[in-house]
CSV table of C-alpha atoms in Angstrom, one decimal:
chain,number,residue,atom,x,y,z
A,1,MET,CA,-160.1,-7.6,-58.2
A,2,GLN,CA,-157.2,-10.0,-57.9
A,3,PRO,CA,-156.3,-11.4,-54.4
A,4,LEU,CA,-152.8,-10.0,-54.3
A,5,GLU,CA,-152.6,-10.6,-50.6
A,6,MET,CA,-151.3,-14.1,-51.6
A,7,LEU,CA,-148.0,-12.3,-52.5
A,8,VAL,CA,-147.6,-10.8,-49.0
A,9,GLY,CA,-145.2,-13.6,-48.1
A,10,THR,CA,-142.9,-12.8,-51.0
A,11,ALA,CA,-143.2,-9.0,-50.2
A,12,ALA,CA,-142.3,-9.7,-46.6
A,13,LEU,CA,-139.0,-11.4,-47.7
A,14,LEU,CA,-138.0,-8.6,-50.1
A,15,ILE,CA,-139.0,-5.7,-47.7
A,16,GLY,CA,-137.4,-7.4,-44.7
A,17,GLY,CA,-134.1,-7.4,-46.5
A,18,VAL,CA,-134.3,-3.7,-47.1
A,19,ILE,CA,-135.2,-2.9,-43.5
A,20,GLY,CA,-132.5,-5.2,-42.2
A,21,LEU,CA,-129.9,-3.5,-44.2
A,22,LEU,CA,-130.9,-0.1,-42.8
A,23,VAL,CA,-130.7,-1.1,-39.2
A,24,ARG,CA,-127.2,-0.6,-37.6
A,25,ARG,CA,-127.5,-2.8,-34.5
A,26,PRO,CA,-126.5,-6.3,-35.5
A,27,ALA,CA,-128.7,-8.1,-33.0
A,28,LEU,CA,-131.7,-6.0,-34.0
A,29,ALA,CA,-131.0,-6.5,-37.7
A,30,VAL,CA,-130.9,-10.3,-37.2
A,31,GLY,CA,-134.1,-10.2,-35.3
A,32,ILE,CA,-135.9,-8.1,-38.0
A,33,THR,CA,-134.7,-10.2,-40.9
A,34,ALA,CA,-135.4,-13.5,-39.2
A,35,GLY,CA,-138.8,-12.1,-38.2
A,36,PHE,CA,-139.7,-11.1,-41.7
A,37,SER,CA,-138.5,-14.4,-43.0
A,38,LEU,CA,-140.8,-16.2,-40.5
A,39,LEU,CA,-143.7,-13.9,-41.4
A,40,GLY,CA,-143.2,-14.7,-45.1
A,41,ALA,CA,-143.2,-18.4,-44.2
A,42,LEU,CA,-146.4,-18.2,-42.1
A,43,VAL,CA,-148.2,-16.2,-44.8
A,44,GLY,CA,-147.1,-18.8,-47.4
A,45,PHE,CA,-148.2,-21.8,-45.4
A,46,TYR,CA,-151.5,-20.0,-44.5
A,47,TYR,CA,-152.5,-19.4,-48.2
A,48,ALA,CA,-151.3,-22.9,-49.2
A,49,TYR,CA,-153.8,-24.2,-46.6
A,50,GLN,CA,-156.6,-21.7,-47.4
A,51,GLN,CA,-156.3,-21.7,-51.2
A,52,PRO,CA,-155.1,-25.2,-52.2
A,53,SER,CA,-156.1,-24.6,-55.9
A,54,PRO,CA,-153.7,-22.0,-57.4
A,55,VAL,CA,-155.1,-18.7,-58.9
A,56,SER,CA,-153.5,-16.6,-61.6
A,57,LEU,CA,-152.2,-13.1,-60.6
A,58,LEU,CA,-150.7,-10.0,-62.2
A,59,PHE,CA,-151.9,-10.6,-65.8
A,60,SER,CA,-151.2,-14.3,-65.6
A,61,MET,CA,-147.5,-13.7,-64.9
A,62,ILE,CA,-147.5,-15.5,-61.5
A,63,PHE,CA,-149.6,-17.9,-59.5
A,64,GLY,CA,-150.7,-17.6,-55.9
A,65,GLY,CA,-152.0,-20.1,-53.4
A,66,GLY,CA,-151.6,-23.8,-53.4
A,67,MET,CA,-148.2,-25.4,-54.1
A,68,TYR,CA,-146.7,-22.0,-55.0
A,69,SER,CA,-147.5,-20.5,-51.6
A,70,PHE,CA,-146.2,-23.6,-50.0
A,71,PHE,CA,-142.8,-23.0,-51.8
A,72,THR,CA,-142.8,-19.5,-50.4
A,73,GLY,CA,-143.4,-20.9,-46.9
A,74,VAL,CA,-140.5,-23.3,-47.1
A,75,VAL,CA,-138.2,-20.8,-48.6
A,76,GLY,CA,-139.0,-18.3,-45.9
A,77,LEU,CA,-138.2,-20.9,-43.2
A,78,LEU,CA,-134.9,-21.7,-44.9
A,79,SER,CA,-134.2,-17.9,-45.1
A,80,ALA,CA,-134.6,-17.5,-41.3
A,81,LEU,CA,-132.2,-20.4,-40.7
A,82,GLY,CA,-129.7,-18.9,-43.1
A,83,VAL,CA,-129.8,-15.5,-41.4
A,84,LEU,CA,-129.3,-17.1,-38.0
A,85,PHE,CA,-126.3,-19.2,-39.1
A,86,LEU,CA,-124.7,-16.2,-40.7
A,87,TYR,CA,-125.1,-14.3,-37.4
A,88,ARG,CA,-123.7,-17.2,-35.5
A,89,HIS,CA,-120.6,-17.3,-37.7
A,90,GLU,CA,-119.9,-13.7,-37.2
A,91,ARG,CA,-120.5,-14.0,-33.4
A,92,LEU,CA,-117.8,-16.7,-33.4
A,93,LEU,CA,-115.4,-14.4,-35.3
A,94,SER,CA,-116.0,-11.5,-33.0
A,95,GLU,CA,-115.3,-13.6,-29.9
A,96,GLN,CA,-112.2,-15.1,-31.4
A,97,SER,CA,-110.8,-11.7,-32.3
A,98,GLY,CA,-111.4,-10.3,-28.9
A,99,LEU,CA,-113.2,-7.3,-30.4
A,100,ARG,CA,-116.8,-8.4,-29.5
A,101,HIS,CA,-118.1,-4.8,-28.9
A,102,SER,CA,-116.2,-3.1,-31.8
A,103,TYR,CA,-116.5,-5.9,-34.3
A,104,ARG,CA,-118.4,-4.9,-37.5
A,105,PHE,CA,-121.1,-7.4,-38.3
A,106,ALA,CA,-121.8,-7.6,-42.0
A,107,ARG,CA,-125.5,-6.9,-42.2
A,108,GLU,CA,-125.4,-7.1,-46.0
A,109,GLY,CA,-125.4,-10.9,-45.6
A,110,TYR,CA,-128.8,-10.9,-43.9
A,111,ALA,CA,-130.3,-8.7,-46.6
A,112,LEU,CA,-128.9,-10.7,-49.4
A,113,THR,CA,-130.3,-13.9,-47.9
A,114,LEU,CA,-133.8,-12.4,-47.8
A,115,TRP,CA,-133.6,-10.9,-51.3
A,116,ALA,CA,-132.5,-14.3,-52.7
A,117,ALA,CA,-135.3,-16.0,-50.8
A,118,GLY,CA,-137.9,-13.5,-52.1
A,119,SER,CA,-136.6,-13.9,-55.7
A,120,LEU,CA,-136.8,-17.7,-55.2
A,121,SER,CA,-140.4,-17.4,-54.1
A,122,LEU,CA,-141.2,-15.5,-57.4
A,123,LEU,CA,-139.3,-18.1,-59.4
A,124,GLY,CA,-141.4,-21.0,-57.9
A,125,ALA,CA,-144.7,-19.2,-58.6
A,126,SER,CA,-143.8,-17.9,-62.0
A,127,ASN,CA,-146.1,-18.5,-65.0
A,128,HIS,CA,-143.7,-17.0,-67.5
A,129,LEU,CA,-140.2,-18.2,-68.4
A,130,LEU,CA,-138.9,-14.6,-68.8
A,131,LEU,CA,-139.9,-13.9,-65.2
A,132,SER,CA,-138.4,-17.2,-64.1
A,133,LEU,CA,-135.1,-16.2,-65.8
A,134,VAL,CA,-135.0,-12.8,-64.1
A,135,ALA,CA,-135.9,-14.3,-60.7
A,136,LEU,CA,-133.3,-17.1,-61.1
A,137,GLU,CA,-130.5,-14.6,-62.0
A,138,THR,CA,-131.5,-12.3,-59.2
A,139,VAL,CA,-131.1,-15.3,-56.9
A,140,THR,CA,-127.7,-16.0,-58.5
A,141,PHE,CA,-126.4,-12.5,-58.2
A,142,ALA,CA,-127.4,-12.3,-54.6
A,143,LEU,CA,-125.6,-15.6,-53.9
A,144,ILE,CA,-122.5,-14.4,-55.7
A,145,VAL,CA,-122.2,-11.3,-53.5
A,146,LEU,CA,-123.0,-13.4,-50.5
A,147,VAL,CA,-120.2,-15.8,-51.3
A,148,GLY,CA,-117.6,-13.0,-51.7
A,149,TYR,CA,-118.7,-10.3,-49.3
A,150,HIS,CA,-116.8,-11.6,-46.3
A,151,TRP,CA,-113.3,-10.2,-47.2
A,152,ALA,CA,-111.8,-11.5,-44.0
A,153,ASN,CA,-111.8,-14.9,-45.7
A,154,ALA,CA,-109.0,-15.0,-48.1
A,155,HIS,CA,-110.7,-17.5,-50.4
A,156,ALA,CA,-114.1,-15.8,-50.6
A,157,PRO,CA,-113.3,-13.2,-53.3
A,158,GLU,CA,-111.8,-15.9,-55.5
A,159,ALA,CA,-114.8,-18.2,-55.0
A,160,ALA,CA,-117.2,-15.3,-55.9
A,161,ILE,CA,-115.2,-14.4,-59.1
A,162,LYS,CA,-115.3,-18.0,-60.2
A,163,TYR,CA,-119.1,-18.2,-59.5
A,164,LEU,CA,-119.7,-14.9,-61.4
A,165,LEU,CA,-117.8,-15.8,-64.5
A,166,LEU,CA,-118.9,-19.4,-64.9
A,167,SER,CA,-122.5,-18.6,-63.9
A,168,GLY,CA,-122.5,-15.8,-66.5
A,169,VAL,CA,-121.6,-18.3,-69.2
A,170,ALA,CA,-124.3,-20.7,-68.1
A,171,THR,CA,-126.9,-17.9,-68.1
A,172,ALA,CA,-125.9,-16.9,-71.6
A,173,ILE,CA,-126.4,-20.5,-72.8
A,174,LEU,CA,-129.7,-20.7,-71.0
A,175,VAL,CA,-131.0,-17.4,-72.6
A,176,TYR,CA,-129.9,-18.6,-76.0
A,177,GLY,CA,-132.0,-21.8,-75.5
A,178,LEU,CA,-135.0,-19.8,-74.4
A,179,SER,CA,-134.7,-17.6,-77.5
A,180,TYR,CA,-135.1,-20.8,-79.7
A,181,LEU,CA,-138.0,-21.9,-77.5
A,182,TYR,CA,-139.7,-18.5,-78.1
A,183,GLY,CA,-139.0,-18.9,-81.8
A,184,ILE,CA,-140.9,-22.1,-81.9
A,185,ALA,CA,-144.0,-21.2,-79.8
A,186,GLY,CA,-144.1,-17.4,-80.0
A,187,THR,CA,-144.6,-17.1,-76.3
A,188,LEU,CA,-143.0,-17.9,-73.0
A,189,TYR,CA,-146.2,-18.2,-70.9
A,190,LEU,CA,-146.3,-21.6,-69.3
A,191,HIS,CA,-150.0,-22.1,-69.7
A,192,THR,CA,-149.7,-21.4,-73.4
A,193,LEU,CA,-146.6,-23.5,-73.9
A,194,LYS,CA,-148.5,-26.5,-72.5
A,195,LEU,CA,-150.8,-26.3,-75.5
A,196,VAL,CA,-148.0,-26.8,-78.0
A,197,ASP,CA,-147.7,-30.3,-79.6
A,198,TRP,CA,-144.0,-30.7,-78.8
A,199,SER,CA,-143.9,-34.2,-80.2
A,200,ALA,CA,-144.4,-32.7,-83.6
A,201,TRP,CA,-141.2,-30.6,-83.1
A,202,GLN,CA,-138.9,-33.3,-81.7
A,203,ASP,CA,-137.3,-34.1,-85.1
A,204,TYR,CA,-136.5,-30.4,-85.8
A,205,LEU,CA,-133.1,-28.9,-85.2
A,206,MET,CA,-134.6,-25.8,-83.5
A,207,TYR,CA,-136.3,-27.9,-80.9
A,208,ARG,CA,-133.1,-29.8,-80.2
A,209,LEU,CA,-131.1,-26.6,-79.9
A,210,ALA,CA,-133.6,-25.1,-77.6
A,211,VAL,CA,-133.9,-28.0,-75.2
A,212,GLY,CA,-130.2,-28.8,-75.4
A,213,LEU,CA,-129.0,-25.3,-74.6
A,214,ILE,CA,-131.6,-24.9,-71.8
A,215,LEU,CA,-130.5,-28.2,-70.2
A,216,VAL,CA,-126.8,-27.3,-70.4
A,217,GLY,CA,-127.4,-24.0,-68.6
A,218,LEU,CA,-129.5,-25.6,-65.9
A,219,LEU,CA,-127.3,-28.6,-65.4
A,220,PHE,CA,-124.4,-26.3,-64.8
A,221,LYS,CA,-126.4,-24.5,-62.0
A,222,LEU,CA,-127.2,-27.9,-60.5
A,223,SER,CA,-123.5,-28.9,-60.7
A,224,ILE,CA,-124.2,-32.0,-62.7
A,225,PHE,CA,-121.3,-34.0,-64.1
A,226,PRO,CA,-119.4,-33.0,-66.3
A,227,LEU,CA,-120.5,-29.4,-65.6
A,228,HIS,CA,-119.6,-29.6,-61.9
A,229,TRP,CA,-116.1,-28.3,-61.6
A,230,TRP,CA,-117.0,-24.9,-60.1
A,231,ALA,CA,-119.0,-26.2,-57.1
A,232,PRO,CA,-116.2,-27.4,-54.7
A,233,ASP,CA,-114.2,-24.2,-55.2
A,234,VAL,CA,-117.1,-21.9,-54.7
A,235,TYR,CA,-118.8,-23.7,-51.8
A,236,GLY,CA,-115.4,-24.5,-50.2
A,237,GLY,CA,-114.1,-20.9,-50.5
A,238,ALA,CA,-117.1,-19.1,-49.0
A,239,VAL,CA,-117.6,-18.8,-45.3
A,240,PRO,CA,-119.6,-21.8,-44.0
A,241,GLY,CA,-122.9,-19.9,-43.4
A,242,ALA,CA,-122.9,-18.3,-46.8
A,243,ALA,CA,-121.9,-21.5,-48.5
A,244,GLY,CA,-125.0,-23.2,-46.9
A,245,VAL,CA,-127.3,-20.5,-48.2
A,246,ALA,CA,-125.6,-20.7,-51.7
A,247,VAL,CA,-126.0,-24.5,-51.9
A,248,ALA,CA,-129.6,-24.5,-50.7
A,249,PHE,CA,-131.0,-21.6,-52.7
A,250,GLY,CA,-128.9,-22.4,-55.8
A,251,LYS,CA,-130.1,-26.0,-56.0
A,252,ILE,CA,-133.7,-25.1,-55.3
A,253,GLY,CA,-133.7,-22.3,-57.9
A,254,ALA,CA,-132.3,-24.5,-60.6
A,255,ALA,CA,-134.7,-27.3,-59.7
A,256,PHE,CA,-137.8,-24.9,-59.9
A,257,PHE,CA,-136.7,-23.7,-63.4
A,258,LEU,CA,-135.9,-27.1,-64.7
A,259,GLY,CA,-139.1,-28.5,-63.4
A,260,GLN,CA,-141.1,-25.9,-65.2
A,261,VAL,CA,-139.3,-26.7,-68.5
A,262,LEU,CA,-139.7,-30.5,-68.1
A,263,HIS,CA,-143.4,-30.2,-67.3
A,264,ILE,CA,-144.3,-28.0,-70.3
A,265,VAL,CA,-142.0,-29.2,-73.0
A,266,GLY,CA,-141.3,-32.8,-72.1
A,267,LEU,CA,-138.4,-34.8,-73.4
A,268,THR,CA,-138.0,-37.8,-75.7
A,269,PRO,CA,-137.2,-41.1,-74.0
A,270,GLU,CA,-133.6,-40.8,-75.4
A,271,TRP,CA,-133.1,-37.4,-73.8
A,272,GLN,CA,-134.5,-38.8,-70.5
A,273,MET,CA,-132.2,-41.7,-70.5
A,274,VAL,CA,-129.2,-39.5,-71.2
A,275,LEU,CA,-130.1,-37.2,-68.3
A,276,ALA,CA,-130.8,-40.2,-66.0
A,277,PHE,CA,-127.3,-41.6,-66.7
A,278,LEU,CA,-125.7,-38.1,-66.1
A,279,ALA,CA,-127.6,-38.1,-62.8
A,280,GLY,CA,-126.4,-41.5,-61.8
A,281,VAL,CA,-122.8,-40.7,-62.8
A,282,SER,CA,-123.0,-37.4,-60.8
A,283,ALA,CA,-124.1,-39.3,-57.7
A,284,LEU,CA,-121.2,-41.8,-58.1
A,285,TYR,CA,-118.5,-39.2,-59.0
A,286,GLY,CA,-119.4,-36.7,-56.3
A,287,ASN,CA,-119.3,-39.3,-53.6
A,288,LEU,CA,-116.0,-40.8,-54.9
A,289,LEU,CA,-114.3,-37.4,-54.6
A,290,ALA,CA,-116.0,-36.6,-51.3
A,291,ILE,CA,-114.4,-39.6,-49.5
A,292,GLN,CA,-110.9,-38.2,-50.4
A,293,GLN,CA,-111.4,-34.8,-48.7
A,294,THR,CA,-109.9,-33.8,-45.4
A,295,SER,CA,-111.9,-30.5,-45.1
A,296,LEU,CA,-115.5,-30.9,-44.1
A,297,GLN,CA,-116.5,-27.9,-46.2
A,298,ARG,CA,-114.9,-29.3,-49.4
A,299,LEU,CA,-116.5,-32.7,-48.5
A,300,LEU,CA,-119.9,-31.1,-48.6
A,301,GLY,CA,-119.0,-29.2,-51.7
A,302,TYR,CA,-118.2,-32.4,-53.6
A,303,SER,CA,-121.2,-34.1,-52.1
A,304,SER,CA,-123.4,-31.4,-53.5
A,305,ILE,CA,-122.6,-32.8,-56.9
A,306,ALA,CA,-124.0,-36.2,-55.8
A,307,HIS,CA,-127.1,-34.6,-54.4
A,308,GLY,CA,-127.7,-32.7,-57.6
A,309,GLY,CA,-127.6,-36.1,-59.3
A,310,TYR,CA,-130.2,-37.6,-57.0
A,311,LEU,CA,-132.4,-34.5,-57.6
A,312,LEU,CA,-132.0,-34.8,-61.4
A,313,LEU,CA,-132.7,-38.5,-61.3
A,314,GLY,CA,-136.1,-37.9,-59.8
A,315,MET,CA,-137.0,-34.9,-62.1
A,316,VAL,CA,-136.6,-36.9,-65.3
A,317,SER,CA,-138.8,-39.7,-64.0
A,318,GLY,CA,-142.2,-38.4,-65.1
A,319,ALA,CA,-144.8,-36.5,-63.1
A,320,GLU,CA,-144.2,-38.5,-59.9
A,321,GLY,CA,-140.5,-38.0,-60.3
A,322,LEU,CA,-140.8,-34.3,-60.7
A,323,LEU,CA,-142.7,-34.1,-57.4
A,324,GLN,CA,-140.0,-36.2,-55.7
A,325,GLY,CA,-137.3,-34.0,-57.3
A,326,TRP,CA,-138.8,-30.8,-56.0
A,327,ALA,CA,-139.3,-32.4,-52.5
A,328,TYR,CA,-135.7,-33.5,-52.6
A,329,ALA,CA,-134.5,-30.0,-53.4
A,330,LEU,CA,-136.5,-28.5,-50.5
A,331,ALA,CA,-135.2,-31.2,-48.1
A,332,TYR,CA,-131.6,-30.9,-49.3
A,333,GLY,CA,-131.9,-27.1,-48.7
A,334,LEU,CA,-132.7,-27.7,-45.1
A,335,MET,CA,-130.0,-30.4,-44.7
A,336,SER,CA,-127.2,-28.3,-46.4
A,337,LEU,CA,-128.1,-25.2,-44.4
A,338,LEU,CA,-127.8,-27.1,-41.2
A,339,ALA,CA,-124.6,-28.9,-42.1
A,340,PHE,CA,-122.6,-25.9,-43.4
A,341,GLY,CA,-123.8,-23.7,-40.6
A,342,LEU,CA,-122.8,-26.1,-37.9
A,343,PHE,CA,-119.4,-26.7,-39.3
A,344,SER,CA,-118.3,-23.2,-38.5
A,345,VAL,CA,-117.0,-24.0,-35.1
A,346,ASP,CA,-114.6,-21.2,-34.5
A,347,GLY,CA,-115.2,-18.8,-37.4
A,348,SER,CA,-113.3,-20.9,-39.9
A,349,PRO,CA,-113.8,-24.1,-42.0
A,350,VAL,CA,-112.9,-27.3,-40.0
A,351,GLU,CA,-110.6,-30.1,-41.0
A,352,ILE,CA,-111.9,-33.5,-40.1
A,353,ASP,CA,-109.0,-34.3,-37.8
A,354,ARG,CA,-109.8,-31.3,-35.6
A,355,LEU,CA,-113.1,-33.0,-34.7
A,356,ARG,CA,-111.3,-35.7,-32.8
A,357,GLY,CA,-112.9,-36.1,-29.4
A,358,VAL,CA,-115.5,-33.3,-29.8
A,359,GLY,CA,-118.3,-35.8,-29.3
A,360,TYR,CA,-117.0,-36.5,-25.7
A,361,GLU,CA,-116.0,-32.9,-24.8
A,362,ARG,CA,-119.1,-31.2,-26.1
A,363,PRO,CA,-121.8,-33.9,-26.4
A,364,GLY,CA,-124.6,-31.6,-27.5
A,365,TYR,CA,-122.6,-30.0,-30.3
A,366,GLY,CA,-121.1,-33.3,-31.4
A,367,ALA,CA,-124.6,-34.8,-31.6
A,368,ALA,CA,-125.9,-31.9,-33.7
A,369,LEU,CA,-122.9,-32.4,-36.1
A,370,ALA,CA,-123.4,-36.1,-36.3
A,371,LEU,CA,-127.2,-35.8,-36.9
A,372,SER,CA,-126.6,-33.4,-39.8
A,373,LEU,CA,-124.2,-35.8,-41.4
A,374,ILE,CA,-126.4,-38.9,-40.7
A,375,THR,CA,-129.3,-37.1,-42.4
A,376,LEU,CA,-127.2,-36.2,-45.5
A,377,SER,CA,-126.1,-39.8,-45.7
A,378,GLY,CA,-129.7,-41.0,-46.0
A,379,MET,CA,-130.2,-43.0,-42.8
A,380,PRO,CA,-133.8,-43.8,-41.9
A,381,PRO,CA,-136.1,-42.5,-40.6
A,382,LEU,CA,-134.7,-39.0,-41.2
A,383,ILE,CA,-135.5,-36.6,-44.0
A,384,GLY,CA,-132.5,-37.6,-46.1
A,385,PHE,CA,-133.7,-41.2,-46.3
A,386,LEU,CA,-137.2,-40.2,-47.4
A,387,ALA,CA,-135.9,-37.9,-50.0
A,388,LYS,CA,-133.6,-40.5,-51.6
A,389,TYR,CA,-136.3,-43.2,-51.3
A,390,GLY,CA,-138.7,-41.0,-53.3
A,391,VAL,CA,-136.4,-40.3,-56.2
A,392,PHE,CA,-135.1,-43.8,-56.5
A,393,VAL,CA,-138.6,-45.4,-56.4
A,394,ALA,CA,-139.7,-42.9,-59.1
A,395,ALA,CA,-136.6,-43.8,-61.2
A,396,PHE,CA,-137.2,-47.5,-61.0
A,397,ARG,CA,-140.9,-47.1,-61.9
A,398,SER,CA,-139.9,-45.1,-64.9
A,399,GLY,CA,-137.6,-47.8,-66.2
A,400,PHE,CA,-134.3,-46.2,-65.4
A,401,LEU,CA,-132.9,-49.3,-63.8
A,402,LEU,CA,-129.2,-49.0,-64.6
A,403,PRO,CA,-128.9,-45.2,-63.9
A,404,ALA,CA,-130.7,-45.8,-60.6
A,405,LEU,CA,-128.3,-48.6,-59.7
A,406,ILE,CA,-125.4,-46.4,-60.4
A,407,GLY,CA,-126.9,-43.7,-58.2
A,408,LEU,CA,-127.5,-46.3,-55.4
A,409,LEU,CA,-123.8,-47.3,-55.6
A,410,GLY,CA,-122.9,-43.7,-55.2
A,411,ALA,CA,-125.2,-43.4,-52.2
A,412,LEU,CA,-123.5,-46.4,-50.6
A,413,ILE,CA,-120.1,-44.8,-51.1
A,414,GLY,CA,-121.5,-41.7,-49.6
A,415,TYR,CA,-122.2,-43.4,-46.4
A,416,TYR,CA,-118.4,-43.8,-45.9
A,417,ALA,CA,-117.9,-40.1,-46.8
A,418,TYR,CA,-120.3,-38.9,-44.1
A,419,TRP,CA,-119.6,-41.5,-41.4
A,420,LYS,CA,-115.8,-40.9,-41.5
A,421,PRO,CA,-116.1,-37.5,-39.7
A,422,ILE,CA,-118.8,-39.0,-37.4
A,423,ALA,CA,-116.3,-41.6,-36.3
A,424,THR,CA,-113.7,-38.9,-35.8
A,425,LEU,CA,-116.1,-37.1,-33.5
A,426,TYR,CA,-116.1,-40.0,-31.1
A,427,GLN,CA,-112.4,-41.0,-31.2
A,428,VAL,CA,-110.3,-40.3,-28.1
A,429,GLY,CA,-108.1,-37.2,-28.6
A,430,GLY,CA,-107.5,-33.7,-27.5
A,431,SER,CA,-109.9,-31.2,-29.2
A,432,ARG,CA,-109.1,-27.5,-29.5
A,433,ILE,CA,-112.7,-26.7,-30.5
A,434,VAL,CA,-114.0,-23.9,-28.3
A,435,ALA,CA,-117.3,-23.2,-30.0
A,436,PRO,CA,-120.3,-22.9,-27.8
A,437,LEU,CA,-123.3,-25.2,-28.1
A,438,PRO,CA,-125.4,-23.9,-31.0
A,439,VAL,CA,-128.7,-22.4,-30.0
A,440,LEU,CA,-130.3,-23.4,-33.4
A,441,SER,CA,-131.7,-26.6,-32.1
A,442,VAL,CA,-134.9,-25.8,-34.0
A,443,SER,CA,-133.2,-26.8,-37.2
A,444,VAL,CA,-132.2,-30.2,-35.8
A,445,LEU,CA,-135.8,-30.6,-34.6
A,446,LEU,CA,-137.0,-29.9,-38.1
A,447,LEU,CA,-134.8,-32.7,-39.5
A,448,LEU,CA,-136.4,-35.1,-37.0
A,449,LEU,CA,-139.9,-33.9,-37.4
A,450,VAL,CA,-140.0,-33.9,-41.2
A,451,GLY,CA,-138.3,-37.4,-41.2
A,452,ILE,CA,-140.6,-38.9,-38.6
A,453,LEU,CA,-143.8,-37.1,-39.8
A,454,PRO,CA,-143.4,-37.0,-43.6
A,455,VAL,CA,-146.8,-35.5,-44.1
A,456,LEU,CA,-145.3,-32.2,-43.1
A,457,LEU,CA,-143.5,-32.1,-46.5
A,458,TRP,CA,-144.3,-34.9,-48.8
A,459,GLY,CA,-148.0,-35.4,-47.9
A,460,TRP,CA,-148.9,-31.7,-48.1
A,461,LEU,CA,-146.8,-31.1,-51.2
A,462,ASP,CA,-148.2,-34.2,-52.9
A,463,TYR,CA,-151.8,-32.9,-52.4
A,464,LEU,CA,-150.9,-29.4,-53.6
A,465,TYR,CA,-149.0,-30.8,-56.6
A,466,GLY,CA,-152.1,-32.7,-57.7
A,467,MET,CA,-154.3,-29.6,-57.2
A,468,ALA,CA,-151.9,-27.6,-59.4
A,469,GLY,CA,-152.5,-30.1,-62.3
A,470,TYR,CA,-149.0,-31.5,-62.5
A,471,PHE,CA,-150.2,-35.2,-62.5
A,472,GLY,CA,-152.3,-34.4,-65.6
A,473,ARG,CA,-149.3,-34.4,-67.9
């Protein structure tokens, strides 16, 4: 009998979304969805600790335990934070409108966040590329609706339509590439694809088409240059809380899928070098455009291009780099959720000039904003520094010297992009920000803890990664 209790964490996320949608009271719906998210996280971490060596479940379609349960735990934690930030945004809107008791809270956002998280959990544990594709697109569809569901924001419907149309094209290209991969191997099971001698196929057109089309589809979802143009409009047009969830879950989902493909198929050194250069250019390009922005949300939208570049640079750098790329995706998910969520200070996106003097008038709130930006910039000893350090060390060890140097140049430029709003926070001036001090100090605490105690993420993930056999190839 298969130990299906290892999938309880994923089930908690999916069922919690359904229950949260049926509850009418907003505060109760938030409590239920956040509670189910934390339940999924606890179950995931429990089985990652109890069963460090993964086991095959459901006719070898999915793995349980080990690294895969760890992914479920992290995603559940991010889901809880996403729900709380969505609720905070709507609380600010209700207070600003003066209709606090009659304001209709959009509970759909809480359900969509949990459904996306549950699908992301399945994607990370999948042993079949068709299941991975279905899970990835379920995440994408949930994020599209989440981006556009808040009709009070005039830009949200436009952002959702752009996301839907362009993501549909990327998905079509990805499916086309998977069809060629199936034509070569006759299967999409990961454990069977590992047995194929891909080096014998590397000179054939079908192999090049398969890998090329799959990469194009996934690089689009990671917003890698030159397939990046949609990201600033989508992330800048959504409400801040929804944008944070979309950035975090979108990047993590694409990273999981790309990691599975890179691990089983492998790439020629030429393909790896091309991807490494695209990663370095993305880091440089995204930060160059970020420093020109006056809106914090669009600044983060452009910086997501740069972070996609850092992530990709690690993932193409061998087995160690893949580990660092996945760790970067999870760390960036936490950082982006916090940054986007906090920047909704009165129910609307914030221009950088409006932050002038906030650090003096509201010291706690200003410190939280500053800490989220400092973490994204990569200052030690916080989680952003450890994430960047891991991917750059892996890239240098793999011989990608020039792409890594280009990425480092982009990271240095990124310091200016992130520190400009921090300086504005502590400039003398009259601030019209009336937002209350955020109660989500636990997310700030996580940034500090994971940075100061890296064993919480990197140490545990490194151990589980080895137990799953990823260092073996």
